[in-house]
The first five atom37 places (N, CA, C, CB, O) and aatype in JSON, in Angstrom:
{
  "aatype": [12, 11, 14, 12, 15, 18, 1, 1, 6, 8, 1, 15, 15, 11, 15, 0, 10, 10, 3, 7, 10, 6, 6, 7, 7, 10, 1, 0, 15, 15, 15, 18, 15, 8, 3, 9, 2, 6, 8, 3, 2, 3, 11, 0, 19, 5, 15, 10, 5, 3, 1, 19, 19, 13, 10, 11, 1, 10, 16, 7, 3, 9, 8, 6, 6, 19, 6, 15, 8, 2, 1, 10, 10, 3, 1, 12, 7, 2, 8, 12, 3, 0, 15, 1, 7, 9, 10, 13, 7, 16, 12, 3, 1, 13, 11, 12, 19, 13, 6, 11, 11, 15, 15, 1, 1, 12, 4, 1, 10, 19, 0, 18, 13, 19, 19, 15, 13, 10, 9, 9, 18, 19, 10, 13, 1, 9, 1, 1, 9, 13, 12, 8, 15],
  "atom_mask": [
    [1, 1, 1, 1, 1],
    [1, 1, 1, 1, 1],
    [1, 1, 1, 1, 1],
    [1, 1, 1, 1, 1],
    [1, 1, 1, 1, 1],
    [1, 1, 1, 1, 1],
    [1, 1, 1, 1, 1],
    [1, 1, 1, 1, 1],
    [1, 1, 1, 1, 1],
    [1, 1, 1, 1, 1],
    [1, 1, 1, 1, 1],
    [1, 1, 1, 1, 1],
    [1, 1, 1, 1, 1],
    [1, 1, 1, 1, 1],
    [1, 1, 1, 1, 1],
    [1, 1, 1, 1, 1],
    [1, 1, 1, 1, 1],
    [1, 1, 1, 1, 1],
    [1, 1, 1, 1, 1],
    [1, 1, 1, 0, 1],
    [1, 1, 1, 1, 1],
    [1, 1, 1, 1, 1],
    [1, 1, 1, 1, 1],
    [1, 1, 1, 0, 1],
    [1, 1, 1, 0, 1],
    [1, 1, 1, 1, 1],
    [1, 1, 1, 1, 1],
    [1, 1, 1, 1, 1],
    [1, 1, 1, 1, 1],
    [1, 1, 1, 1, 1],
    [1, 1, 1, 1, 1],
    [1, 1, 1, 1, 1],
    [1, 1, 1, 1, 1],
    [1, 1, 1, 1, 1],
    [1, 1, 1, 1, 1],
    [1, 1, 1, 1, 1],
    [1, 1, 1, 1, 1],
    [1, 1, 1, 1, 1],
    [1, 1, 1, 1, 1],
    [1, 1, 1, 1, 1],
    [1, 1, 1, 1, 1],
    [1, 1, 1, 1, 1],
    [1, 1, 1, 1, 1],
    [1, 1, 1, 1, 1],
    [1, 1, 1, 1, 1],
    [1, 1, 1, 1, 1],
    [1, 1, 1, 1, 1],
    [1, 1, 1, 1, 1],
    [1, 1, 1, 1, 1],
    [1, 1, 1, 1, 1],
    [1, 1, 1, 1, 1],
    [1, 1, 1, 1, 1],
    [1, 1, 1, 1, 1],
    [1, 1, 1, 1, 1],
    [1, 1, 1, 1, 1],
    [1, 1, 1, 1, 1],
    [1, 1, 1, 1, 1],
    [1, 1, 1, 1, 1],
    [1, 1, 1, 1, 1],
    [1, 1, 1, 0, 1],
    [1, 1, 1, 1, 1],
    [1, 1, 1, 1, 1],
    [1, 1, 1, 1, 1],
    [1, 1, 1, 1, 1],
    [1, 1, 1, 1, 1],
    [1, 1, 1, 1, 1],
    [1, 1, 1, 1, 1],
    [1, 1, 1, 1, 1],
    [1, 1, 1, 1, 1],
    [1, 1, 1, 1, 1],
    [1, 1, 1, 1, 1],
    [1, 1, 1, 1, 1],
    [1, 1, 1, 1, 1],
    [1, 1, 1, 1, 1],
    [1, 1, 1, 1, 1],
    [1, 1, 1, 1, 1],
    [1, 1, 1, 0, 1],
    [1, 1, 1, 1, 1],
    [1, 1, 1, 1, 1],
    [1, 1, 1, 1, 1],
    [1, 1, 1, 1, 1],
    [1, 1, 1, 1, 1],
    [1, 1, 1, 1, 1],
    [1, 1, 1, 1, 1],
    [1, 1, 1, 0, 1],
    [1, 1, 1, 1, 1],
    [1, 1, 1, 1, 1],
    [1, 1, 1, 1, 1],
    [1, 1, 1, 0, 1],
    [1, 1, 1, 1, 1],
    [1, 1, 1, 1, 1],
    [1, 1, 1, 1, 1],
    [1, 1, 1, 1, 1],
    [1, 1, 1, 1, 1],
    [1, 1, 1, 1, 1],
    [1, 1, 1, 1, 1],
    [1, 1, 1, 1, 1],
    [1, 1, 1, 1, 1],
    [1, 1, 1, 1, 1],
    [1, 1, 1, 1, 1],
    [1, 1, 1, 1, 1],
    [1, 1, 1, 1, 1],
    [1, 1, 1, 1, 1],
    [1, 1, 1, 1, 1],
    [1, 1, 1, 1, 1],
    [1, 1, 1, 1, 1],
    [1, 1, 1, 1, 1],
    [1, 1, 1, 1, 1],
    [1, 1, 1, 1, 1],
    [1, 1, 1, 1, 1],
    [1, 1, 1, 1, 1],
    [1, 1, 1, 1, 1],
    [1, 1, 1, 1, 1],
    [1, 1, 1, 1, 1],
    [1, 1, 1, 1, 1],
    [1, 1, 1, 1, 1],
    [1, 1, 1, 1, 1],
    [1, 1, 1, 1, 1],
    [1, 1, 1, 1, 1],
    [1, 1, 1, 1, 1],
    [1, 1, 1, 1, 1],
    [1, 1, 1, 1, 1],
    [1, 1, 1, 1, 1],
    [1, 1, 1, 1, 1],
    [1, 1, 1, 1, 1],
    [1, 1, 1, 1, 1],
    [1, 1, 1, 1, 1],
    [1, 1, 1, 1, 1],
    [1, 1, 1, 1, 1],
    [1, 1, 1, 1, 1],
    [1, 1, 1, 1, 1],
    [1, 1, 1, 1, 1],
    [1, 1, 1, 1, 1]
  ],
  "atom_positions": [
    [[-20.63, 28.69, -50.55], [-21.91, 29.27, -50.22], [-22.97, 28.18, -50.26], [-22.27, 30.43, -51.18], [-22.9, 27.28, -51.09]],
    [[-23.94, 28.25, -49.37], [-24.96, 27.23, -49.25], [-26.05, 27.46, -50.3], [-25.57, 27.22, -47.83], [-26.33, 28.59, -50.69]],
    [[-26.66, 26.37, -50.73], [-27.73, 26.54, -51.73], [-28.92, 27.29, -51.17], [-28.19, 25.18, -52.26], [-29.11, 27.35, -49.95]],
    [[-29.7, 27.84, -52.04], [-30.83, 28.67, -51.67], [-31.89, 27.87, -50.91], [-31.45, 29.3, -52.9], [-32.49, 28.4, -49.97]],
    [[-32.13, 26.63, -51.3], [-33.16, 25.83, -50.65], [-32.8, 25.55, -49.19], [-33.37, 24.5, -51.4], [-33.68, 25.5, -48.33]],
    [[-31.52, 25.38, -48.91], [-31.08, 25.13, -47.52], [-31.38, 26.35, -46.65], [-29.56, 24.79, -47.47], [-31.83, 26.21, -45.51]],
    [[-31.12, 27.53, -47.19], [-31.36, 28.75, -46.42], [-32.85, 28.93, -46.14], [-30.82, 29.98, -47.17], [-33.22, 29.37, -45.05]],
    [[-33.68, 28.59, -47.1], [-35.12, 28.71, -46.88], [-35.59, 27.75, -45.8], [-35.89, 28.44, -48.19], [-36.39, 28.12, -44.94]],
    [[-35.07, 26.5, -45.84], [-35.46, 25.52, -44.82], [-34.98, 25.96, -43.45], [-34.88, 24.13, -45.17], [-35.68, 25.79, -42.45]],
    [[-33.79, 26.53, -43.41], [-33.24, 26.99, -42.14], [-34.11, 28.1, -41.56], [-31.8, 27.49, -42.33], [-34.4, 28.13, -40.36]],
    [[-34.55, 29.05, -42.47], [-35.4, 30.15, -42.01], [-36.74, 29.63, -41.53], [-35.6, 31.18, -43.13], [-37.27, 30.1, -40.53]],
    [[-37.3, 28.66, -42.23], [-38.62, 28.16, -41.86], [-38.55, 27.42, -40.52], [-39.19, 27.24, -42.96], [-39.46, 27.52, -39.71]],
    [[-37.44, 26.66, -40.29], [-37.33, 25.98, -39.0], [-37.1, 26.99, -37.89], [-36.19, 24.96, -39.02], [-37.56, 26.78, -36.76]],
    [[-36.39, 28.1, -38.2], [-36.18, 29.16, -37.22], [-37.51, 29.83, -36.87], [-35.18, 30.2, -37.76], [-37.79, 30.09, -35.7]],
    [[-38.28, 30.09, -37.85], [-39.55, 30.75, -37.59], [-40.48, 29.82, -36.83], [-40.21, 31.21, -38.91], [-41.29, 30.29, -36.02]],
    [[-40.39, 28.51, -37.07], [-41.22, 27.57, -36.32], [-40.83, 27.59, -34.85], [-41.09, 26.14, -36.89], [-41.69, 27.48, -33.98]],
    [[-39.58, 27.73, -34.58], [-39.12, 27.82, -33.19], [-39.63, 29.09, -32.54], [-37.59, 27.76, -33.11], [-40.09, 29.08, -31.4]],
    [[-39.53, 30.2, -33.28], [-39.99, 31.48, -32.73], [-41.5, 31.48, -32.53], [-39.58, 32.64, -33.65], [-41.98, 32.05, -31.56]],
    [[-42.25, 30.85, -33.44], [-43.7, 30.75, -33.27], [-44.02, 30.0, -31.98], [-44.34, 30.04, -34.47], [-44.95, 30.37, -31.26]],
    [[-43.26, 28.95, -31.69], [-43.48, 28.2, -30.47], [-43.24, 29.06, -29.24], [0.0, 0.0, 0.0], [-43.9, 28.88, -28.21]],
    [[-42.3, 29.99, -29.33], [-42.03, 30.89, -28.22], [-43.22, 31.8, -27.95], [-40.78, 31.72, -28.49], [-43.6, 32.03, -26.8]],
    [[-43.78, 32.33, -29.03], [-44.9, 33.26, -28.87], [-46.11, 32.56, -28.28], [-45.26, 33.89, -30.2], [-46.89, 33.18, -27.55]],
    [[-46.27, 31.29, -28.58], [-47.45, 30.57, -28.09], [-47.24, 29.99, -26.7], [-47.82, 29.46, -29.06], [-48.17, 29.43, -26.12]],
    [[-46.04, 30.1, -26.15], [-45.78, 29.59, -24.81], [-45.39, 28.13, -24.82], [0.0, 0.0, 0.0], [-45.3, 27.51, -23.76]],
    [[-45.16, 27.56, -25.97], [-44.78, 26.15, -26.06], [-43.42, 25.89, -25.44], [0.0, 0.0, 0.0], [-43.2, 24.83, -24.84]],
    [[-42.52, 26.81, -25.57], [-41.18, 26.63, -25.04], [-41.19, 26.73, -23.52], [-40.23, 27.67, -25.63], [-40.4, 26.08, -22.84]],
    [[-42.1, 27.54, -23.0], [-42.17, 27.66, -21.56], [-42.56, 26.34, -20.91], [-43.17, 28.75, -21.17], [-41.99, 25.95, -19.89]],
    [[-43.5, 25.66, -21.48], [-43.95, 24.39, -20.91], [-42.83, 23.36, -20.98], [-45.2, 23.87, -21.65], [-42.57, 22.66, -20.0]],
    [[-42.18, 23.27, -22.12], [-41.1, 22.3, -22.24], [-39.93, 22.72, -21.35], [-40.64, 22.16, -23.7], [-39.21, 21.85, -20.85]],
    [[-39.71, 24.01, -21.16], [-38.63, 24.49, -20.3], [-38.89, 24.09, -18.86], [-38.47, 26.02, -20.42], [-37.97, 23.69, -18.15]],
    [[-40.13, 24.2, -18.4], [-40.48, 23.81, -17.04], [-40.28, 22.32, -16.84], [-41.93, 24.2, -16.71], [-39.74, 21.87, -15.82]],
    [[-40.71, 21.54, -17.84], [-40.52, 20.09, -17.77], [-39.04, 19.76, -17.78], [-41.24, 19.37, -18.96], [-38.58, 18.91, -17.02]],
    [[-38.29, 20.44, -18.63], [-36.84, 20.23, -18.72], [-36.19, 20.64, -17.4], [-36.24, 21.05, -19.89], [-35.25, 19.98, -16.94]],
    [[-36.67, 21.7, -16.8], [-36.12, 22.17, -15.52], [-36.34, 21.1, -14.43], [-36.77, 23.52, -15.1], [-35.45, 20.84, -13.62]],
    [[-37.55, 20.5, -14.41], [-37.84, 19.44, -13.44], [-36.92, 18.24, -13.64], [-39.31, 19.0, -13.54], [-36.38, 17.68, -12.68]],
    [[-36.75, 17.86, -14.9], [-35.87, 16.72, -15.2], [-34.43, 17.05, -14.8], [-35.93, 16.36, -16.71], [-33.75, 16.22, -14.19]],
    [[-33.98, 18.26, -15.14], [-32.61, 18.66, -14.78], [-32.44, 18.69, -13.27], [-32.27, 20.04, -15.38], [-31.4, 18.28, -12.76]],
    [[-33.44, 19.17, -12.56], [-33.36, 19.19, -11.1], [-33.28, 17.77, -10.55], [-34.56, 19.92, -10.51], [-32.51, 17.5, -9.63]],
    [[-34.09, 16.88, -11.1], [-34.08, 15.47, -10.67], [-32.71, 14.85, -10.96], [-35.2, 14.67, -11.38], [-32.14, 14.17, -10.11]],
    [[-32.18, 15.09, -12.17], [-30.85, 14.57, -12.52], [-29.78, 15.17, -11.61], [-30.53, 14.88, -14.0], [-28.85, 14.47, -11.19]],
    [[-29.91, 16.46, -11.32], [-28.93, 17.1, -10.43], [-29.0, 16.51, -9.02], [-29.18, 18.62, -10.38], [-27.97, 16.28, -8.39]],
    [[-30.23, 16.27, -8.53], [-30.37, 15.66, -7.21], [-29.73, 14.28, -7.17], [-31.85, 15.56, -6.83], [-29.05, 13.93, -6.2]],
    [[-29.96, 13.49, -8.25], [-29.32, 12.16, -8.3], [-27.8, 12.29, -8.35], [-29.83, 11.37, -9.52], [-27.09, 11.52, -7.7]],
    [[-27.31, 13.25, -9.12], [-25.86, 13.44, -9.22], [-25.29, 13.89, -7.89], [-25.53, 14.47, -10.32], [-24.22, 13.44, -7.49]],
    [[-25.99, 14.79, -7.2], [-25.53, 15.26, -5.89], [-25.5, 14.1, -4.89], [-26.44, 16.39, -5.36], [-24.54, 13.96, -4.13]],
    [[-26.55, 13.27, -4.91], [-26.6, 12.11, -4.01], [-25.45, 11.15, -4.32], [-27.96, 11.38, -4.13], [-24.81, 10.61, -3.42]],
    [[-25.2, 10.94, -5.61], [-24.1, 10.07, -6.01], [-22.77, 10.63, -5.53], [-24.08, 9.89, -7.54], [-21.92, 9.89, -5.03]],
    [[-22.59, 11.93, -5.68], [-21.35, 12.57, -5.21], [-21.22, 12.47, -3.7], [-21.3, 14.04, -5.64], [-20.13, 12.24, -3.17]],
    [[-22.35, 12.64, -2.99], [-22.3, 12.51, -1.53], [-21.91, 11.1, -1.12], [-23.65, 12.88, -0.91], [-21.13, 10.92, -0.19]],
    [[-22.46, 10.1, -1.82], [-22.09, 8.71, -1.53], [-20.6, 8.49, -1.77], [-22.92, 7.74, -2.38], [-19.93, 7.82, -0.99]],
    [[-20.1, 9.04, -2.85], [-18.68, 8.9, -3.16], [-17.81, 9.59, -2.11], [-18.37, 9.47, -4.55], [-16.77, 9.07, -1.71]],
    [[-18.25, 10.77, -1.69], [-17.49, 11.51, -0.66], [-17.45, 10.7, 0.63], [-18.12, 12.9, -0.41], [-16.4, 10.6, 1.27]],
    [[-18.6, 10.14, 1.02], [-18.65, 9.33, 2.24], [-17.73, 8.12, 2.1], [-20.1, 8.87, 2.53], [-17.0, 7.78, 3.03]],
    [[-17.77, 7.47, 0.93], [-16.91, 6.31, 0.69], [-15.44, 6.7, 0.76], [-17.22, 5.69, -0.68], [-14.64, 6.03, 1.42]],
    [[-15.09, 7.8, 0.1], [-13.68, 8.25, 0.1], [-13.24, 8.67, 1.5], [-13.49, 9.42, -0.88], [-12.09, 8.44, 1.89]],
    [[-14.15, 9.28, 2.26], [-13.82, 9.68, 3.63], [-13.55, 8.45, 4.48], [-14.97, 10.52, 4.24], [-12.59, 8.43, 5.26]],
    [[-14.39, 7.41, 4.33], [-14.18, 6.17, 5.06], [-12.87, 5.51, 4.63], [-15.35, 5.21, 4.83], [-12.11, 5.0, 5.46]],
    [[-12.62, 5.52, 3.32], [-11.4, 4.92, 2.79], [-10.16, 5.64, 3.31], [-11.41, 4.94, 1.26], [-9.19, 5.0, 3.71]],
    [[-10.17, 6.97, 3.31], [-9.01, 7.71, 3.82], [-8.85, 7.49, 5.32], [-9.15, 9.21, 3.52], [-7.73, 7.47, 5.83]],
    [[-9.96, 7.34, 6.04], [-9.87, 7.03, 7.47], [-9.21, 5.68, 7.7], [0.0, 0.0, 0.0], [-8.36, 5.53, 8.58]],
    [[-9.6, 4.69, 6.89], [-8.99, 3.36, 6.99], [-7.51, 3.42, 6.64], [-9.71, 2.36, 6.07], [-6.69, 2.78, 7.3]],
    [[-7.17, 4.17, 5.6], [-5.76, 4.31, 5.22], [-4.98, 4.98, 6.35], [-5.62, 5.13, 3.92], [-3.85, 4.57, 6.65]],
    [[-5.57, 6.0, 6.96], [-4.91, 6.69, 8.07], [-4.64, 5.73, 9.23], [-5.77, 7.88, 8.55], [-3.55, 5.73, 9.81]],
    [[-5.65, 4.92, 9.58], [-5.46, 3.95, 10.67], [-4.36, 2.95, 10.32], [-6.78, 3.2, 10.96], [-3.55, 2.59, 11.18]],
    [[-4.33, 2.51, 9.07], [-3.3, 1.55, 8.64], [-1.91, 2.17, 8.71], [-3.59, 1.05, 7.2], [-0.96, 1.53, 9.14]],
    [[-1.8, 3.41, 8.29], [-0.51, 4.11, 8.33], [-0.06, 4.28, 9.78], [-0.6, 5.49, 7.63], [1.1, 4.06, 10.11]],
    [[-0.99, 4.67, 10.65], [-0.64, 4.81, 12.07], [-0.17, 3.47, 12.65], [-1.85, 5.33, 12.87], [0.8, 3.43, 13.4]],
    [[-0.87, 2.4, 12.31], [-0.49, 1.07, 12.78], [0.91, 0.7, 12.31], [-1.5, 0.02, 12.3], [1.72, 0.2, 13.08]],
    [[1.19, 0.95, 11.03], [2.52, 0.64, 10.5], [3.6, 1.52, 11.14], [2.54, 0.83, 8.98], [4.71, 1.05, 11.39]],
    [[3.28, 2.78, 11.4], [4.26, 3.65, 12.06], [4.59, 3.15, 13.46], [3.72, 5.09, 12.13], [5.75, 3.16, 13.87]],
    [[3.56, 2.7, 14.19], [3.83, 2.15, 15.53], [4.69, 0.9, 15.43], [2.51, 1.83, 16.26], [5.62, 0.71, 16.22]],
    [[4.38, 0.04, 14.46], [5.17, -1.18, 14.26], [6.62, -0.84, 13.92], [4.55, -2.04, 13.14], [7.55, -1.44, 14.46]],
    [[6.81, 0.14, 13.03], [8.17, 0.54, 12.67], [8.91, 1.15, 13.85], [8.14, 1.53, 11.5], [10.11, 0.94, 14.01]],
    [[8.21, 1.91, 14.66], [8.85, 2.48, 15.86], [9.33, 1.38, 16.8], [7.88, 3.42, 16.6], [10.44, 1.43, 17.32]],
    [[8.46, 0.38, 17.02], [8.85, -0.73, 17.89], [10.04, -1.49, 17.3], [7.67, -1.69, 18.11], [10.96, -1.85, 18.02]],
    [[10.0, -1.72, 15.99], [11.11, -2.42, 15.35], [12.4, -1.61, 15.48], [10.8, -2.69, 13.86], [13.47, -2.18, 15.72]],
    [[12.3, -0.29, 15.33], [13.49, 0.56, 15.48], [14.05, 0.47, 16.89], [0.0, 0.0, 0.0], [15.26, 0.41, 17.07]],
    [[13.16, 0.47, 17.88], [13.63, 0.36, 19.27], [14.31, -0.99, 19.51], [12.45, 0.53, 20.25], [15.34, -1.06, 20.18]],
    [[13.72, -2.06, 18.95], [14.33, -3.39, 19.11], [15.67, -3.46, 18.39], [13.38, -4.49, 18.57], [16.61, -4.09, 18.89]],
    [[15.76, -2.83, 17.24], [17.03, -2.83, 16.5], [18.1, -2.07, 17.29], [16.85, -2.21, 15.09], [19.26, -2.49, 17.34]],
    [[17.71, -0.96, 17.89], [18.67, -0.21, 18.7], [19.16, -1.05, 19.88], [18.04, 1.1, 19.2], [20.34, -1.05, 20.21]],
    [[18.24, -1.76, 20.52], [18.62, -2.61, 21.65], [19.54, -3.73, 21.17], [17.37, -3.21, 22.34], [20.53, -4.05, 21.83]],
    [[19.22, -4.32, 20.03], [20.07, -5.4, 19.49], [21.45, -4.87, 19.12], [19.42, -6.04, 18.25], [22.46, -5.54, 19.35]],
    [[21.49, -3.68, 18.57], [22.77, -3.08, 18.21], [23.63, -2.88, 19.46], [22.55, -1.73, 17.47], [24.84, -3.12, 19.44]],
    [[23.0, -2.42, 20.54], [23.74, -2.23, 21.79], [24.3, -3.55, 22.31], [0.0, 0.0, 0.0], [25.44, -3.61, 22.76]],
    [[23.48, -4.6, 22.26], [23.94, -5.92, 22.72], [25.08, -6.41, 21.85], [22.78, -6.94, 22.71], [26.07, -6.95, 22.36]],
    [[24.96, -6.23, 20.55], [26.0, -6.68, 19.62], [27.31, -5.94, 19.85], [25.55, -6.5, 18.17], [28.37, -6.55, 19.85]],
    [[27.24, -4.63, 20.04], [28.46, -3.87, 20.31], [29.11, -4.32, 21.61], [28.17, -2.37, 20.36], [30.33, -4.4, 21.71]],
    [[28.28, -4.61, 22.63], [28.83, -5.1, 23.9], [29.53, -6.43, 23.72], [0.0, 0.0, 0.0], [30.61, -6.66, 24.28]],
    [[28.92, -7.32, 22.94], [29.53, -8.63, 22.68], [30.83, -8.47, 21.91], [28.55, -9.53, 21.9], [31.82, -9.14, 22.21]],
    [[30.85, -7.6, 20.93], [32.07, -7.37, 20.16], [33.18, -6.81, 21.05], [31.8, -6.41, 18.98], [34.34, -7.2, 20.91]],
    [[32.83, -5.92, 21.96], [33.83, -5.38, 22.89], [34.41, -6.49, 23.76], [33.22, -4.28, 23.77], [35.61, -6.52, 24.03]],
    [[33.55, -7.41, 24.22], [34.04, -8.52, 25.03], [34.97, -9.43, 24.22], [32.86, -9.33, 25.59], [35.99, -9.88, 24.74]],
    [[34.63, -9.7, 22.97], [35.51, -10.51, 22.12], [36.86, -9.83, 21.92], [34.85, -10.78, 20.77], [37.9, -10.49, 21.95]],
    [[36.85, -8.53, 21.73], [38.11, -7.8, 21.56], [38.97, -7.95, 22.81], [37.84, -6.32, 21.27], [40.18, -8.15, 22.71]],
    [[38.34, -7.85, 23.98], [39.1, -7.99, 25.23], [39.67, -9.4, 25.34], [38.21, -7.66, 26.46], [40.8, -9.57, 25.79]],
    [[38.91, -10.4, 24.95], [39.36, -11.79, 25.05], [40.53, -12.03, 24.1], [38.21, -12.77, 24.73], [41.5, -12.68, 24.49]],
    [[40.48, -11.53, 22.9], [41.54, -11.77, 21.92], [42.79, -10.94, 22.19], [41.02, -11.47, 20.54], [43.85, -11.24, 21.64]],
    [[42.7, -9.93, 23.02], [43.89, -9.14, 23.34], [44.84, -9.9, 24.26], [43.48, -7.82, 23.98], [46.04, -9.64, 24.24]],
    [[44.34, -10.81, 25.05], [45.19, -11.56, 25.98], [45.65, -12.85, 25.3], [44.42, -11.88, 27.31], [44.87, -13.51, 24.62]],
    [[46.94, -13.22, 25.49], [47.49, -14.41, 24.85], [46.87, -15.68, 25.42], [49.01, -14.45, 25.01], [46.56, -16.6, 24.66]],
    [[46.69, -15.76, 26.7], [46.11, -16.96, 27.29], [44.66, -17.14, 26.83], [46.19, -16.9, 28.83], [44.17, -18.26, 26.69]],
    [[43.99, -16.04, 26.6], [42.6, -16.09, 26.13], [42.55, -16.61, 24.71], [41.94, -14.71, 26.23], [41.6, -17.29, 24.32]],
    [[43.58, -16.28, 23.91], [43.61, -16.78, 22.54], [43.65, -18.3, 22.51], [44.82, -16.2, 21.79], [42.96, -18.94, 21.72]],
    [[44.46, -18.85, 23.37], [44.53, -20.33, 23.44], [43.17, -20.9, 23.84], [45.63, -20.79, 24.44], [42.72, -21.9, 23.27]],
    [[42.55, -20.28, 24.81], [41.24, -20.74, 25.27], [40.21, -20.64, 24.13], [40.77, -19.91, 26.49], [39.39, -21.54, 23.96]],
    [[40.25, -19.56, 23.36], [39.31, -19.41, 22.24], [39.57, -20.47, 21.18], [39.44, -18.0, 21.61], [38.62, -21.03, 20.63]],
    [[40.83, -20.76, 20.89], [41.13, -21.82, 19.92], [40.59, -23.15, 20.42], [42.66, -21.92, 19.68], [40.03, -23.93, 19.65]],
    [[40.76, -23.42, 21.7], [40.27, -24.66, 22.27], [38.74, -24.75, 22.13], [40.69, -24.78, 23.74], [38.21, -25.79, 21.76]],
    [[38.06, -23.68, 22.43], [36.6, -23.65, 22.31], [36.19, -23.81, 20.85], [36.03, -22.33, 22.88], [35.24, -24.53, 20.54]],
    [[36.91, -23.16, 19.95], [36.6, -23.27, 18.52], [36.79, -24.72, 18.05], [37.5, -22.32, 17.69], [35.95, -25.24, 17.32]],
    [[37.9, -25.37, 18.47], [38.11, -26.78, 18.09], [36.99, -27.66, 18.65], [39.49, -27.28, 18.61], [36.52, -28.57, 17.97]],
    [[36.57, -27.37, 19.86], [35.5, -28.15, 20.47], [34.19, -28.0, 19.67], [35.28, -27.71, 21.93], [33.51, -28.98, 19.41]],
    [[33.86, -26.78, 19.3], [32.63, -26.51, 18.54], [32.7, -27.19, 17.17], [32.4, -24.99, 18.38], [31.73, -27.8, 16.74]],
    [[33.84, -27.08, 16.49], [33.99, -27.71, 15.17], [33.88, -29.22, 15.31], [35.34, -27.31, 14.53], [33.23, -29.87, 14.49]],
    [[34.52, -29.79, 16.33], [34.45, -31.24, 16.55], [33.02, -31.67, 16.81], [35.35, -31.67, 17.72], [32.58, -32.69, 16.3]],
    [[32.31, -30.91, 17.6], [30.92, -31.23, 17.9], [30.09, -31.2, 16.62], [30.35, -30.24, 18.94], [29.28, -32.1, 16.39]],
    [[30.27, -30.19, 15.78], [29.51, -30.09, 14.53], [29.83, -31.26, 13.6], [29.81, -28.76, 13.83], [28.92, -31.78, 12.94]],
    [[31.09, -31.67, 13.52], [31.46, -32.8, 12.66], [30.8, -34.08, 13.16], [33.0, -32.98, 12.62], [30.26, -34.85, 12.37]],
    [[30.83, -34.3, 14.45], [30.2, -35.5, 15.02], [28.69, -35.46, 14.78], [30.51, -35.62, 16.55], [28.09, -36.48, 14.43]],
    [[28.08, -34.32, 14.95], [26.64, -34.17, 14.73], [26.28, -34.5, 13.28], [26.2, -32.73, 15.08], [25.33, -35.24, 13.02]],
    [[27.04, -33.95, 12.34], [26.77, -34.2, 10.92], [26.95, -35.68, 10.61], [27.71, -33.35, 10.03], [26.15, -36.25, 9.86]],
    [[27.97, -36.32, 11.16], [28.2, -37.74, 10.9], [27.03, -38.58, 11.43], [29.52, -38.2, 11.55], [26.59, -39.52, 10.76]],
    [[26.54, -38.26, 12.6], [25.39, -38.99, 13.13], [24.13, -38.75, 12.29], [25.13, -38.59, 14.59], [23.34, -39.67, 12.1]],
    [[23.95, -37.56, 11.8], [22.79, -37.27, 10.95], [22.88, -38.06, 9.65], [22.7, -35.75, 10.65], [21.88, -38.62, 9.18]],
    [[24.07, -38.11, 9.06], [24.24, -38.88, 7.83], [24.0, -40.35, 8.09], [25.65, -38.66, 7.24], [23.35, -41.02, 7.29]],
    [[24.51, -40.86, 9.2], [24.31, -42.27, 9.55], [22.82, -42.57, 9.71], [25.07, -42.61, 10.86], [22.34, -43.59, 9.23]],
    [[22.1, -41.67, 10.38], [20.67, -41.86, 10.6], [19.92, -41.87, 9.26], [20.11, -40.76, 11.52], [18.99, -42.66, 9.08]],
    [[20.3, -41.01, 8.33], [19.64, -40.95, 7.03], [19.85, -42.26, 6.27], [20.17, -39.76, 6.2], [18.92, -42.79, 5.68]],
    [[21.08, -42.8, 6.3], [21.35, -44.03, 5.59], [20.68, -45.23, 6.25], [22.84, -44.25, 5.49], [20.3, -46.17, 5.55]],
    [[20.52, -45.22, 7.55], [19.9, -46.35, 8.24], [18.39, -46.38, 7.97], [20.17, -46.28, 9.77], [17.8, -47.45, 7.96]],
    [[17.76, -45.22, 7.75], [16.33, -45.18, 7.5], [15.99, -45.39, 6.05], [15.78, -43.88, 7.95], [14.81, -45.56, 5.72]],
    [[16.95, -45.39, 5.18], [16.68, -45.54, 3.74], [16.48, -46.99, 3.36], [17.81, -44.95, 2.93], [16.24, -47.29, 2.19]]
  ]
}
């Protein structure tokens, strides 16, 4: 339980508030408070409007970026499909070449030629590196 002096002080502060009501003191401060609250609300509304405009612009930019990436991915998909078709055609041709015995000999000859060319190329590159050192 609260001490007696606290209750008396509480009552006296309560009565002081009520006296202010009877004299119209609260009305004046309420009007001033209402003006301040309205001003604060207007600033808050303006701030929210600025944020909404910013977010709207940001989402528009994101939308444009997503559309751009989707177009890029579509083009890449089309190019991949075309490459896949070319690769399958090449693989079919290799299968036809390897099915014939005479073609196998020709492929071995071409493979030996390519390997020989690469060995000669590497040897010349090594020679060039040592000559410049």
